[in-house]
Short mmCIF file of C-alpha atoms in Angstrom, two decimals:
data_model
loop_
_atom_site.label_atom_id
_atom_site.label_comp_id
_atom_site.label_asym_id
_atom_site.label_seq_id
_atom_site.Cartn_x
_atom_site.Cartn_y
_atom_site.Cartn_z
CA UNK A 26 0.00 0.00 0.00
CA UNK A 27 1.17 3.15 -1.16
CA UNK A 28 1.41 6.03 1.57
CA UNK A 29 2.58 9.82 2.21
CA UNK A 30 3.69 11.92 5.21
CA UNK A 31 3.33 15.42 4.84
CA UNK A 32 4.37 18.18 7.28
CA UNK A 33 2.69 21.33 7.32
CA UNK A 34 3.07 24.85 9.10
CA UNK A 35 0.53 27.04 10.69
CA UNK A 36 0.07 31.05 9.58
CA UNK A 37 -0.04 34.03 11.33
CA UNK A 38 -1.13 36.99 9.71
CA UNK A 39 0.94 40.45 10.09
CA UNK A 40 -1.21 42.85 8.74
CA UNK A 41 -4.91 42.18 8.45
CA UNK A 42 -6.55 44.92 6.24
CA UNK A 43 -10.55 44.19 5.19
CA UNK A 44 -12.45 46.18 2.40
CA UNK A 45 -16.16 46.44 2.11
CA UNK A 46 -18.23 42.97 1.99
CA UNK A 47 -18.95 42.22 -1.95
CA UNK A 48 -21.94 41.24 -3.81
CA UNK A 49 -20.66 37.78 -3.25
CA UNK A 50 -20.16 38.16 0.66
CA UNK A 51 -16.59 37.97 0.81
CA UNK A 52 -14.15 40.68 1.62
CA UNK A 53 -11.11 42.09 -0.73
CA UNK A 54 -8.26 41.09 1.86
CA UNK A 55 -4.67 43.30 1.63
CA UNK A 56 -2.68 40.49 4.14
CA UNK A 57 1.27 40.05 4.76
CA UNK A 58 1.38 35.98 5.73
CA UNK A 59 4.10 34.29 7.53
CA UNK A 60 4.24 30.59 8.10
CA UNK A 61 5.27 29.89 12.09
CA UNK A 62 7.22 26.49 13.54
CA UNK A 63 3.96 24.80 14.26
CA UNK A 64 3.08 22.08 12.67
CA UNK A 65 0.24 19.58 11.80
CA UNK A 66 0.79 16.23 10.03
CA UNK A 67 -1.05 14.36 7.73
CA UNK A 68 -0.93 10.97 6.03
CA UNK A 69 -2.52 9.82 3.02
CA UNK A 70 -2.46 5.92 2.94
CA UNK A 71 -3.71 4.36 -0.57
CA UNK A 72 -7.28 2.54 -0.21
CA UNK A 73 -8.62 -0.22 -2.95
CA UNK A 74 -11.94 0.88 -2.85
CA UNK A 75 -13.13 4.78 -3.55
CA UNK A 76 -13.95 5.60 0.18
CA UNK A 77 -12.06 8.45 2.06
CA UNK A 78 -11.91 8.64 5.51
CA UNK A 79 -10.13 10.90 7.63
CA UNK A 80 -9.02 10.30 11.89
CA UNK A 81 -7.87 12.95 13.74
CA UNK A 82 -5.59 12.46 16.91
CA UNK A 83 -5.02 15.60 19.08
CA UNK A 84 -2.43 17.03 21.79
CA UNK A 85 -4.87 19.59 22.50
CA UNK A 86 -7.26 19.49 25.15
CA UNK A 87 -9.73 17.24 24.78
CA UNK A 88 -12.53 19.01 26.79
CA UNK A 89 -11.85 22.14 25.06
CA UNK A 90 -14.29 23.17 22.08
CA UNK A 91 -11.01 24.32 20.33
CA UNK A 92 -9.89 20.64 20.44
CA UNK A 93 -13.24 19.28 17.86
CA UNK A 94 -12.33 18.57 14.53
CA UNK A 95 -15.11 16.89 12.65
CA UNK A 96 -14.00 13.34 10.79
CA UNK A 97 -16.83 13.02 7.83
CA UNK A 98 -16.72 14.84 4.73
CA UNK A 99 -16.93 18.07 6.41
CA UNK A 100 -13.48 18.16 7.09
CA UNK A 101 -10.90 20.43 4.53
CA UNK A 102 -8.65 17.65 4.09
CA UNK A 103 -11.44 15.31 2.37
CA UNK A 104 -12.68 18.06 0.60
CA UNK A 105 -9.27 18.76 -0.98
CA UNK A 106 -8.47 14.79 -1.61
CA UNK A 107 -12.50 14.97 -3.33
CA UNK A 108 -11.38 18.11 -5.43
CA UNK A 109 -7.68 16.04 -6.48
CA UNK A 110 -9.73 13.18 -7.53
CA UNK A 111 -12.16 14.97 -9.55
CA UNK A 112 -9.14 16.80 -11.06
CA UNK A 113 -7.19 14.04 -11.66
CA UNK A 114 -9.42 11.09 -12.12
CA UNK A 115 -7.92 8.85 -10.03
CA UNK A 116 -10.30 6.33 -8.99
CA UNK A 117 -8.57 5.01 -5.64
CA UNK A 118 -9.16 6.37 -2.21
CA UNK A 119 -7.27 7.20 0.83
CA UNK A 120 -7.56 6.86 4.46
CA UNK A 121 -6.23 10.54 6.04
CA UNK A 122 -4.54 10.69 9.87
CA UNK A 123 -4.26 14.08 11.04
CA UNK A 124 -1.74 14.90 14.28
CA UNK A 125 -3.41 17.87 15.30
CA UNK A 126 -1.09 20.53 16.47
CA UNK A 127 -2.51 23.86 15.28
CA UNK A 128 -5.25 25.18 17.09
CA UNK A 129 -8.96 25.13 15.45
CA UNK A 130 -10.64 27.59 15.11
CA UNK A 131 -7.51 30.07 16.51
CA UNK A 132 -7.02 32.16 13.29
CA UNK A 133 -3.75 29.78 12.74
CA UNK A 134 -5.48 27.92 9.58
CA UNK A 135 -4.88 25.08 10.83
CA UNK A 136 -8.22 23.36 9.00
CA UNK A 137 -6.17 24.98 5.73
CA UNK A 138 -3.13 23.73 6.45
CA UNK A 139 -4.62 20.36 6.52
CA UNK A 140 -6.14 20.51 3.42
CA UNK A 141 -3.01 21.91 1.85
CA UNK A 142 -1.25 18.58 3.41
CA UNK A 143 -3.88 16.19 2.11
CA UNK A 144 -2.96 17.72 -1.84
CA UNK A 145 0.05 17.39 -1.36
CA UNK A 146 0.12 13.78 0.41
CA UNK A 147 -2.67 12.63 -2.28
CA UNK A 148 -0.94 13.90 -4.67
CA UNK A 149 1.87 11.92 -4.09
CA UNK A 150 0.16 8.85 -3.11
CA UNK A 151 -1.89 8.68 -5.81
CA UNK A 152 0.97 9.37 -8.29
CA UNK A 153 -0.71 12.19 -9.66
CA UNK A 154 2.16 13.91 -10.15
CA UNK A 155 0.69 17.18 -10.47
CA UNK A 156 2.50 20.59 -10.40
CA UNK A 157 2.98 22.70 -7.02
CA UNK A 158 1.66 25.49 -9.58
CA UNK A 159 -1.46 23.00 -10.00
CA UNK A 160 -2.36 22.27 -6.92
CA UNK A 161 -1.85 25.93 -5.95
CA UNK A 162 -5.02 26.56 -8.33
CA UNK A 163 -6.96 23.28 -6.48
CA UNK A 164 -6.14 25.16 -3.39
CA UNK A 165 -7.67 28.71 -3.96
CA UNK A 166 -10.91 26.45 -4.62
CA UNK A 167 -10.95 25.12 -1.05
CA UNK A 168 -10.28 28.63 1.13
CA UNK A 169 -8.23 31.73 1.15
CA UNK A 170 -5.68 30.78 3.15
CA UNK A 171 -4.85 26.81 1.76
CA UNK A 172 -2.53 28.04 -1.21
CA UNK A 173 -0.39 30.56 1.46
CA UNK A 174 0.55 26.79 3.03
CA UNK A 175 1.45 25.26 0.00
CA UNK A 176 3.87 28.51 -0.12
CA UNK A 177 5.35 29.11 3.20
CA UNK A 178 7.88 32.00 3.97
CA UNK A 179 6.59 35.27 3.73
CA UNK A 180 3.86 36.11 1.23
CA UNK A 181 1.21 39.06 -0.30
CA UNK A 182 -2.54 37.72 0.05
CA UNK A 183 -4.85 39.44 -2.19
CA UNK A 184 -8.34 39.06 -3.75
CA UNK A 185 -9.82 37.54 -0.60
CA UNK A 186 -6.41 35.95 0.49
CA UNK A 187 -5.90 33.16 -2.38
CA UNK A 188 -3.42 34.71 -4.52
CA UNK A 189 -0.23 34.45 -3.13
CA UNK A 190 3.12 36.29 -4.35
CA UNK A 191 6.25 36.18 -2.01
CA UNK A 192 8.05 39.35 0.34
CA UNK A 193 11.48 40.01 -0.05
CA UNK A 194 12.43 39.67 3.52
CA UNK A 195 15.38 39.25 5.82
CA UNK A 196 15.43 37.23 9.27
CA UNK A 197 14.03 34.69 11.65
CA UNK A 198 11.23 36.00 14.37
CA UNK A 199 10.30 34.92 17.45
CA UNK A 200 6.61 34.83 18.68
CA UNK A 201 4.70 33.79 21.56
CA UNK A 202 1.15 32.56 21.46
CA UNK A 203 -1.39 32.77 23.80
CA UNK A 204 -4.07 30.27 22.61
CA UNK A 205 -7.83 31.01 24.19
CA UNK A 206 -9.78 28.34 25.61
CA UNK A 207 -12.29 27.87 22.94
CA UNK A 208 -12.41 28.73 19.37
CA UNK A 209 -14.23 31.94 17.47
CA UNK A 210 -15.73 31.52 14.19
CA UNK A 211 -14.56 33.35 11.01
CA UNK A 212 -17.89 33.78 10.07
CA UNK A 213 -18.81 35.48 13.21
CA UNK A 214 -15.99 38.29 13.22
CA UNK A 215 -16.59 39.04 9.55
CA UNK A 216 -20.27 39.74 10.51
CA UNK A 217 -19.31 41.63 13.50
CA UNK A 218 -17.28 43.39 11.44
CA UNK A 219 -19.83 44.02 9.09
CA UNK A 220 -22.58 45.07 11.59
CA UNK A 221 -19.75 47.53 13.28
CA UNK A 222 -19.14 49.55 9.66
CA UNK A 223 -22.78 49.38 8.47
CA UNK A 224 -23.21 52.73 6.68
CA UNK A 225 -19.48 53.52 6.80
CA UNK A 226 -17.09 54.04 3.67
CA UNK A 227 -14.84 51.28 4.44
CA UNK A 228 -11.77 51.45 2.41
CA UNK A 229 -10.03 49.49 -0.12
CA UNK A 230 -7.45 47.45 2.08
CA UNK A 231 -3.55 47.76 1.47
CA UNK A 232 -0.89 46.49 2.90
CA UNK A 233 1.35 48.93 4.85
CA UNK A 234 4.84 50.29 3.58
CA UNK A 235 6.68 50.10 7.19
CA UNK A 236 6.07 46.54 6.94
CA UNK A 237 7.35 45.75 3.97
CA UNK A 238 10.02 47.91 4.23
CA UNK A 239 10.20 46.50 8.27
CA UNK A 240 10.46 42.59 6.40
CA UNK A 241 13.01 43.94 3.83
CA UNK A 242 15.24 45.51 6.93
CA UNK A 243 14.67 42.40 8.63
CA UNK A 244 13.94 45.23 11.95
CA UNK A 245 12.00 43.04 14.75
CA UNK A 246 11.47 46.71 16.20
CA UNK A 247 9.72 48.13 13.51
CA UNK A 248 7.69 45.02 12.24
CA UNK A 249 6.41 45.11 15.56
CA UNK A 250 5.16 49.04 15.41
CA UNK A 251 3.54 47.91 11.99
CA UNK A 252 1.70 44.82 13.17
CA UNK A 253 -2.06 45.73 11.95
CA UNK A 254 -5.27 43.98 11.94
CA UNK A 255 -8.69 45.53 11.08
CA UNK A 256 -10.58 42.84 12.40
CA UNK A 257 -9.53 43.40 15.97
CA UNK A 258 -12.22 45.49 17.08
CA UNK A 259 -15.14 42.78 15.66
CA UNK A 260 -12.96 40.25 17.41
CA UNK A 261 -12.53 41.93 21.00
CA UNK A 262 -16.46 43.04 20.40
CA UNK A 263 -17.14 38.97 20.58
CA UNK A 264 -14.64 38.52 22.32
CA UNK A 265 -13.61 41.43 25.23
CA UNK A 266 -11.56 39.57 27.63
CA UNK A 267 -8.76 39.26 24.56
CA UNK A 268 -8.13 42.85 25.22
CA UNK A 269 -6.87 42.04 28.24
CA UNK A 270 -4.11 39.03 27.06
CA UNK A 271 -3.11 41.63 24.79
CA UNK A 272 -2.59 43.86 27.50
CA UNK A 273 -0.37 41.40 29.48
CA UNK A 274 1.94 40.57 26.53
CA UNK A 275 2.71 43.90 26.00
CA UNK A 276 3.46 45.23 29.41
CA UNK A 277 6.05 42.28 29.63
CA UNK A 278 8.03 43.86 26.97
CA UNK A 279 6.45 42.65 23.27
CA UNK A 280 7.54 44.33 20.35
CA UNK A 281 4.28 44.42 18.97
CA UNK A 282 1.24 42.29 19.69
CA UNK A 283 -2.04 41.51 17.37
CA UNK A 284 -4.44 38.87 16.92
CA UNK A 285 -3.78 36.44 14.41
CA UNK A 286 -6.45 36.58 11.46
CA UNK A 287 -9.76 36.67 12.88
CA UNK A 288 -8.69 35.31 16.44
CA UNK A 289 -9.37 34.49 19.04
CA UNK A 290 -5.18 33.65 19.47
CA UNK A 291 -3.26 36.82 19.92
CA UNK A 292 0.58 36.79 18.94
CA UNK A 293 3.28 38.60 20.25
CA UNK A 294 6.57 39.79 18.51
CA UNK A 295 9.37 38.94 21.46
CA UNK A 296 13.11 40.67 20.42
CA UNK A 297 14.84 37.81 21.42
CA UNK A 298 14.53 34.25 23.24
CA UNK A 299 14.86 35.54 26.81
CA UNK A 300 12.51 38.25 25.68
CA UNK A 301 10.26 35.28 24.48
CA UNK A 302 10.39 33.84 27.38
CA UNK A 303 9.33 36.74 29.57
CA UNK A 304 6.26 36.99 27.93
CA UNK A 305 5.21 33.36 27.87
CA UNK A 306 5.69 33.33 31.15
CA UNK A 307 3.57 36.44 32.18
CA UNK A 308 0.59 34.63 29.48
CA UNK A 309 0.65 31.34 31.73
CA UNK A 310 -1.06 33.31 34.54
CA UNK A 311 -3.60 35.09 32.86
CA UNK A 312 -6.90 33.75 33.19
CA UNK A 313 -8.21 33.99 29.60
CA UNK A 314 -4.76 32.02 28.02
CA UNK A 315 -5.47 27.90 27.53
CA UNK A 316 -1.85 27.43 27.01
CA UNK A 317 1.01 29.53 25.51
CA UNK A 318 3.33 28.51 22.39
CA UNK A 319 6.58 29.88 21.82
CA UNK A 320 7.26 29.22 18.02
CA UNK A 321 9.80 31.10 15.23
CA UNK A 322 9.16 32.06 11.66
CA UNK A 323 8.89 31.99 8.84
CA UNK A 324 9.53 28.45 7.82
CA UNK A 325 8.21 26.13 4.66
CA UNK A 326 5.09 25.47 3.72
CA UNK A 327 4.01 22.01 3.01
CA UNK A 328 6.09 19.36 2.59
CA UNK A 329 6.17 15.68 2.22
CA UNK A 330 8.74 14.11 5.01
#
């Protein structure tokens, strides 16, 4: 039986901006990405029959609601072996294992890192020896952020995140975590969001010169004065008690501190690893952290191993 390991990284968004909701409900996106150090796995193992099935086995917290991942068809990974298939015509199946490390529903993409996995592990399982260009266009199908993790590094999100073209940018950055206790649907903050500007002349979304020119520099100081998100107030609206893990990160000595995409995990730019340390240690006593992740980026994006 033929089988494939893939090994991909979770994303944190630097700059978040939003335009006005289009006649198709999504929102133009301006978005600087950067894959982080952590990581979910997935293997593809080659099935006679046409059945795929997917198992997911989790180091988070099992009581948490952050920790459900459903195993049917509704999960991204089946959707994106379905859409290979279909593309392809391959007529075998696959039994997927996820090792969940990335939280769901944490603005981390962690459901599209999976699915950006399962293309690639399919992919090779199946011997369908399509391009990375290819499945990049298989991925825009499945969600804005799925090609990004084919891509990994550094990378421009337009449209409504699915086109992808890379940052020239220098360094390695450290970042701390602070993961909430349960999860906060995209859906949700993009309504919020929506409800909040009703009647206002949102703008067309762009992505910031001082953080570009903060990547190019490779200046931790300035990248973190430039850290942006528009979908922070919806988020802390939903949310409120965020406000006050953002709070803590910064008075122990961030650089800069957002939430990641539309949250609920806020991330914190640390100068350095004692730095990093500092302020995962402060986020381990506040009350609205479930656990705190020191990671580094950027790193690759998918890959088989």
């Amino acid at each position: 039986m033929s089988s494939a390991n893939v090994r991909v990284p979770a994303k944190i968004n630097l700059c978040l901006g939003v335009g006005p909701v289009r006649d198709d409900g999504y929102h133009p996106l301006a978005t600087v990405y950067q894959a982080v150090d952590l990581h979910d796995e997935v293997r593809a193992a080659v099935r006679d029959d046409d059945r795929i099935t997917v198992t997911v086995h989790t180091d988070l917290d099992a009581r948490s609601e952050i920790a459900v991942v459903p195993e049917d068809d509704d999960n991204l990974a089946v959707k994106a072996a379905r859409l290979l298939r279909e593309r392809t015509g391959v007529s075998a199946g696959a039994d997927l294992a996820i090792r969940k490390v990335i939280p769901v529903a944490g603005g981390m993409a962690g459901g599209s890192a999976d699915a950006a996995a399962a293309l690639v592990a399919c992919n090779d399982a199946w011997g369908t020896g399509l391009s990375r260009a290819e499945l990049e266009e298989l991925a825009a199908q499945l969600g804005s952020d799925v090609p990004f993790l084919l891509h990994g590094g550094n990378a421009i999100g337009g449209g409504r995140g699915e086109t992808v073209s890379p940052v020239l940018a220098r360094g390695s950055y450290h970042w701390v975590f602070a993961m909430a206790d349960h999860g906060l649907s995209t859906k949700a903050v993009f309504a919020e969001f929506d409800r909040i500007n009703a009647g206002a002349q949102v703008p067309d979304p762009v992505v910031p010169d001082a953080l570009l020119s903060a990547l190019r520099a490779g200046d931790a100081v300035a990248l973190g004065q430039a850290l942006s998100n528009d979908l922070t107030e919806a988020a802390l609206s939903l949310r409120p008690e965020l406000a006050d893990t953002l709070a803590i990160g910064i008075e122990a000595g961030a650089l800069g501190a957002i939430l990641s995409g539309s949250g609920p995990t806020a991330l914190f730019l640390a100068s350095d690893e004692q730095n990093s340390l500092d302020i995962a240690f402060a986020l381990s006593s506040a009350a609205s952290c479930a656990d705190v992740v020191q990671s580094r980026g950027p790193v690759a994006g998918a890959r088989l191993i």
